[in-house]
mmCIF file of C-alpha atoms in Angstrom:
data_model
loop_
_atom_site.group_PDB
_atom_site.id
_atom_site.type_symbol
_atom_site.label_atom_id
_atom_site.label_comp_id
_atom_site.label_asym_id
_atom_site.label_seq_id
_atom_site.Cartn_x
_atom_site.Cartn_y
_atom_site.Cartn_z
ATOM 1 C CA MET A 1 0.156 0.342 0.197
ATOM 2 C CA ASP A 2 1.226 2.989 -0.482
ATOM 3 C CA ASP A 3 0.820 6.365 2.165
ATOM 4 C CA SER A 4 2.864 8.475 0.571
ATOM 5 C CA SER A 5 0.235 10.652 -0.226
ATOM 6 C CA TRP A 6 -1.803 10.569 3.346
ATOM 7 C CA SER A 7 -1.433 13.642 5.246
ATOM 8 C CA VAL A 8 0.966 13.554 8.490
ATOM 9 C CA ALA A 9 -0.808 12.606 11.586
ATOM 10 C CA THR A 10 -0.972 15.226 14.061
ATOM 11 C CA SER A 11 -1.157 14.303 18.255
ATOM 12 C CA LEU A 12 -4.399 15.807 19.934
ATOM 13 C CA GLY A 13 -2.625 15.787 23.515
ATOM 14 C CA SER A 14 -0.149 13.751 25.424
ATOM 15 C CA TYR A 15 -1.944 10.806 27.582
ATOM 16 C CA GLY A 16 -5.035 12.619 29.708
ATOM 17 C CA VAL A 17 -5.982 15.278 27.823
ATOM 18 C CA SER A 18 -9.604 16.504 27.771
ATOM 19 C CA PRO A 19 -12.333 15.427 27.709
ATOM 20 C CA TRP A 20 -10.564 11.948 28.085
ATOM 21 C CA ASP A 21 -8.548 11.978 30.964
ATOM 22 C CA THR A 22 -6.816 9.217 32.204
ATOM 23 C CA GLN A 23 -9.897 6.639 31.506
ATOM 24 C CA VAL A 24 -8.648 5.275 28.149
ATOM 25 C CA THR A 25 -7.294 1.698 28.611
ATOM 26 C CA ILE A 26 -6.456 -0.251 25.484
ATOM 27 C CA SER A 27 -6.035 -3.828 25.944
ATOM 28 C CA ASN A 28 -5.392 -6.708 24.161
ATOM 29 C CA SER A 29 -8.095 -8.989 25.447
ATOM 30 C CA LEU A 30 -7.669 -11.199 22.623
ATOM 31 C CA GLY A 31 -3.669 -11.242 23.292
ATOM 32 C CA GLU A 32 -1.520 -13.856 25.478
ATOM 33 C CA HIS A 33 -2.868 -14.473 28.803
ATOM 34 C CA PRO A 34 -1.758 -17.649 30.043
ATOM 35 C CA ALA A 35 -2.902 -20.581 31.605
ATOM 36 C CA PRO A 36 -1.047 -20.686 34.708
ATOM 37 C CA LEU A 37 0.129 -24.510 36.598
ATOM 38 C CA LEU A 38 0.356 -25.763 39.624
ATOM 39 C CA ARG A 39 1.942 -28.243 40.612
ATOM 40 C CA LYS A 40 3.210 -29.970 44.362
ATOM 41 C CA GLU A 41 5.342 -33.077 44.899
ATOM 42 C CA PHE A 42 4.232 -34.717 48.554
ATOM 43 C CA THR A 43 5.683 -37.998 50.236
ATOM 44 C CA THR A 44 3.480 -40.478 51.590
ATOM 45 C CA THR A 45 5.222 -43.103 54.254
ATOM 46 C CA LYS A 46 1.925 -44.891 55.471
ATOM 47 C CA THR A 47 -0.852 -46.589 54.244
ATOM 48 C CA ILE A 48 -3.377 -44.909 53.379
ATOM 49 C CA SER A 49 -7.095 -45.420 54.292
ATOM 50 C CA PHE A 50 -9.220 -42.261 52.614
ATOM 51 C CA ALA A 51 -8.233 -39.316 50.450
ATOM 52 C CA ARG A 52 -10.691 -36.440 50.070
ATOM 53 C CA MET A 53 -9.204 -33.270 47.101
ATOM 54 C CA TYR A 54 -11.436 -29.976 48.423
ATOM 55 C CA TYR A 55 -10.680 -27.232 45.331
ATOM 56 C CA SER A 56 -12.754 -23.911 44.699
ATOM 57 C CA ALA A 57 -11.716 -22.090 41.725
ATOM 58 C CA GLY A 58 -11.640 -18.587 40.965
ATOM 59 C CA GLY A 59 -12.231 -19.980 37.304
ATOM 60 C CA TYR A 60 -11.804 -23.005 36.009
ATOM 61 C CA ALA A 61 -9.362 -26.170 37.241
ATOM 62 C CA SER A 62 -8.588 -29.009 35.293
ATOM 63 C CA MET A 63 -6.927 -31.669 38.861
ATOM 64 C CA THR A 64 -4.488 -34.221 37.968
ATOM 65 C CA ILE A 65 -2.970 -36.827 40.071
ATOM 66 C CA ASN A 66 -0.278 -38.222 39.387
ATOM 67 C CA GLY A 67 0.058 -37.093 35.745
ATOM 68 C CA ALA A 68 -3.668 -38.571 35.565
ATOM 69 C CA LEU A 69 -6.825 -37.158 35.771
ATOM 70 C CA ALA A 70 -7.928 -36.581 39.514
ATOM 71 C CA SER A 71 -12.258 -36.965 38.062
ATOM 72 C CA ASP A 72 -13.992 -37.001 35.119
ATOM 73 C CA HIS A 73 -15.144 -33.454 36.027
ATOM 74 C CA VAL A 74 -14.759 -30.714 33.304
ATOM 75 C CA LEU A 75 -15.398 -27.190 33.539
ATOM 76 C CA THR A 76 -15.518 -27.317 37.312
ATOM 77 C CA PRO A 77 -16.127 -25.617 40.179
ATOM 78 C CA GLY A 78 -18.968 -23.624 37.972
ATOM 79 C CA PHE A 79 -19.863 -20.331 38.187
ATOM 80 C CA THR A 80 -21.132 -17.876 40.434
ATOM 81 C CA LYS A 81 -21.381 -14.809 41.708
ATOM 82 C CA TYR A 82 -17.953 -14.930 43.526
ATOM 83 C CA ASP A 83 -18.189 -12.023 45.466
ATOM 84 C CA VAL A 84 -20.452 -13.563 47.607
ATOM 85 C CA GLN A 85 -20.166 -17.244 47.446
ATOM 86 C CA MET A 86 -17.996 -19.608 46.615
ATOM 87 C CA GLN A 87 -18.564 -23.059 44.801
ATOM 88 C CA TYR A 88 -15.871 -25.786 45.519
ATOM 89 C CA VAL A 89 -15.591 -29.505 44.941
ATOM 90 C CA VAL A 90 -15.020 -33.004 46.861
ATOM 91 C CA LEU A 91 -13.252 -35.872 44.985
ATOM 92 C CA ASP A 92 -12.222 -39.636 46.713
ATOM 93 C CA VAL A 93 -8.935 -39.826 45.281
ATOM 94 C CA ALA A 94 -7.290 -41.984 47.748
ATOM 95 C CA SER A 95 -6.639 -45.151 44.572
ATOM 96 C CA LYS A 96 -4.789 -42.199 43.161
ATOM 97 C CA LEU A 97 -2.155 -41.886 45.847
ATOM 98 C CA THR A 98 0.624 -44.530 46.352
ATOM 99 C CA LEU A 99 3.200 -44.625 48.770
ATOM 100 C CA GLY A 100 5.836 -42.904 48.283
ATOM 101 C CA LEU A 101 6.453 -39.685 45.831
ATOM 102 C CA ASN A 102 2.756 -38.420 44.454
ATOM 103 C CA VAL A 103 2.327 -35.085 42.882
ATOM 104 C CA ILE A 104 -0.587 -33.128 41.877
ATOM 105 C CA GLY A 105 -1.459 -31.231 39.568
ATOM 106 C CA ALA A 106 -3.607 -28.582 38.528
ATOM 107 C CA GLU A 107 -4.422 -26.334 35.228
ATOM 108 C CA LEU A 108 -6.467 -23.218 35.690
ATOM 109 C CA GLY A 109 -9.193 -21.612 33.301
ATOM 110 C CA ARG A 110 -11.008 -18.154 32.893
ATOM 111 C CA SER A 111 -14.180 -18.949 33.341
ATOM 112 C CA HIS A 112 -16.013 -15.310 33.494
ATOM 113 C CA TYR A 113 -14.307 -15.147 36.705
ATOM 114 C CA GLY A 114 -10.817 -13.921 34.544
ATOM 115 C CA VAL A 115 -12.735 -13.284 31.336
ATOM 116 C CA THR A 116 -10.450 -10.978 29.127
ATOM 117 C CA GLN A 117 -13.060 -9.525 26.726
ATOM 118 C CA GLY A 118 -15.800 -6.658 27.827
ATOM 119 C CA SER A 119 -19.385 -7.848 26.710
ATOM 120 C CA VAL A 120 -22.682 -6.849 27.063
ATOM 121 C CA TRP A 121 -22.863 -8.242 30.665
ATOM 122 C CA ASN A 122 -19.743 -6.602 31.761
ATOM 123 C CA TRP A 123 -18.135 -9.568 33.266
ATOM 124 C CA ASN A 124 -14.905 -8.548 32.509
ATOM 125 C CA THR A 125 -15.405 -5.249 35.034
ATOM 126 C CA ALA A 126 -17.143 -7.233 38.160
ATOM 127 C CA PRO A 127 -15.977 -6.697 40.934
ATOM 128 C CA TRP A 128 -14.835 -10.241 41.580
ATOM 129 C CA HIS A 129 -12.828 -9.828 38.126
ATOM 130 C CA GLY A 130 -9.087 -10.777 38.625
ATOM 131 C CA GLN A 131 -6.630 -13.258 37.769
ATOM 132 C CA PRO A 132 -7.036 -17.861 38.355
ATOM 133 C CA ALA A 133 -7.018 -18.914 41.252
ATOM 134 C CA LEU A 134 -7.103 -22.230 43.330
ATOM 135 C CA ARG A 135 -7.419 -22.664 46.743
ATOM 136 C CA ILE A 136 -7.127 -27.311 47.746
ATOM 137 C CA VAL A 137 -7.083 -29.035 50.943
ATOM 138 C CA LEU A 138 -5.488 -32.832 50.579
ATOM 139 C CA SER A 139 -7.184 -34.574 53.361
ATOM 140 C CA ILE A 140 -5.615 -38.297 54.108
ATOM 141 C CA GLY A 141 -6.145 -40.403 56.811
ATOM 142 C CA TYR A 142 -3.733 -42.963 57.987
ATOM 143 C CA SER A 143 -4.359 -47.036 58.395
ATOM 144 C CA ASP A 144 -2.512 -45.670 62.218
ATOM 145 C CA GLY A 145 -5.614 -43.240 62.777
ATOM 146 C CA THR A 146 -3.264 -40.608 62.046
ATOM 147 C CA THR A 147 -4.264 -37.621 59.625
ATOM 148 C CA GLU A 148 -2.583 -34.664 57.020
ATOM 149 C CA ARG A 149 -3.141 -32.088 54.764
ATOM 150 C CA LEU A 150 -1.487 -31.105 51.884
ATOM 151 C CA VAL A 151 -2.816 -26.842 51.695
ATOM 152 C CA THR A 152 -1.964 -24.892 48.369
ATOM 153 C CA ASP A 153 0.666 -22.642 49.687
ATOM 154 C CA ALA A 154 4.200 -20.863 48.544
ATOM 155 C CA THR A 155 5.795 -23.646 48.242
ATOM 156 C CA TRP A 156 4.008 -24.872 44.793
ATOM 157 C CA GLN A 157 5.065 -24.523 41.730
ATOM 158 C CA VAL A 158 4.074 -22.187 38.528
ATOM 159 C CA ILE A 159 4.295 -21.515 35.533
ATOM 160 C CA GLU A 160 2.967 -20.325 32.854
ATOM 161 C CA GLY A 161 1.196 -23.484 30.259
ATOM 162 C CA PRO A 162 1.033 -24.293 26.506
ATOM 163 C CA THR A 163 -2.685 -22.806 26.248
ATOM 164 C CA ARG A 164 -2.220 -19.540 26.030
ATOM 165 C CA LEU A 165 -5.903 -18.198 26.132
ATOM 166 C CA ASP A 166 -8.781 -18.857 27.351
ATOM 167 C CA ASP A 167 -11.344 -16.936 27.594
ATOM 168 C CA VAL A 168 -15.268 -18.366 27.869
ATOM 169 C CA PHE A 169 -16.010 -15.389 24.830
ATOM 170 C CA GLY A 170 -12.915 -15.251 22.998
ATOM 171 C CA GLY A 171 -11.703 -18.979 22.343
ATOM 172 C CA GLU A 172 -8.421 -20.594 22.995
ATOM 173 C CA ASN A 173 -5.156 -20.190 21.890
ATOM 174 C CA TYR A 174 -2.665 -23.393 22.282
ATOM 175 C CA ASP A 175 1.029 -23.361 21.930
#
């Protein structure tokens, strides 16, 4: 395209000029917003009597234990008005744990909690809007009567996953 005949662009003012002030945002709603991957290794040294994983997420969470899906649940926990209540999921995971080293993994999705685009419903400006988040409590009971709880904390590893964008209105980009 030959743009030589176009007039030179002129600046109407610096950022913050009236009538827009500083309320102007230029978002990249369909750009990269990588899905977080979380991982926690832990060791069991006794025979397991029961194990239940409780999890709640701002957004969706796909859970794995020792590399296998923790359940057949998808798009969980369900969507809710996050500033009023949070839903949680309980899974019986005793059969998925082994004596010795175990690994819990999670991939987080945005759902309506972290939607990247504006819409007629304004999910992207809801008071509870944010980046995907996860809370887990793994409650383990051993055959000797003792119990242990593993919870999400700063010791979990977190990296960007191969899902570069997931948005309920904008689709998914996977690399």
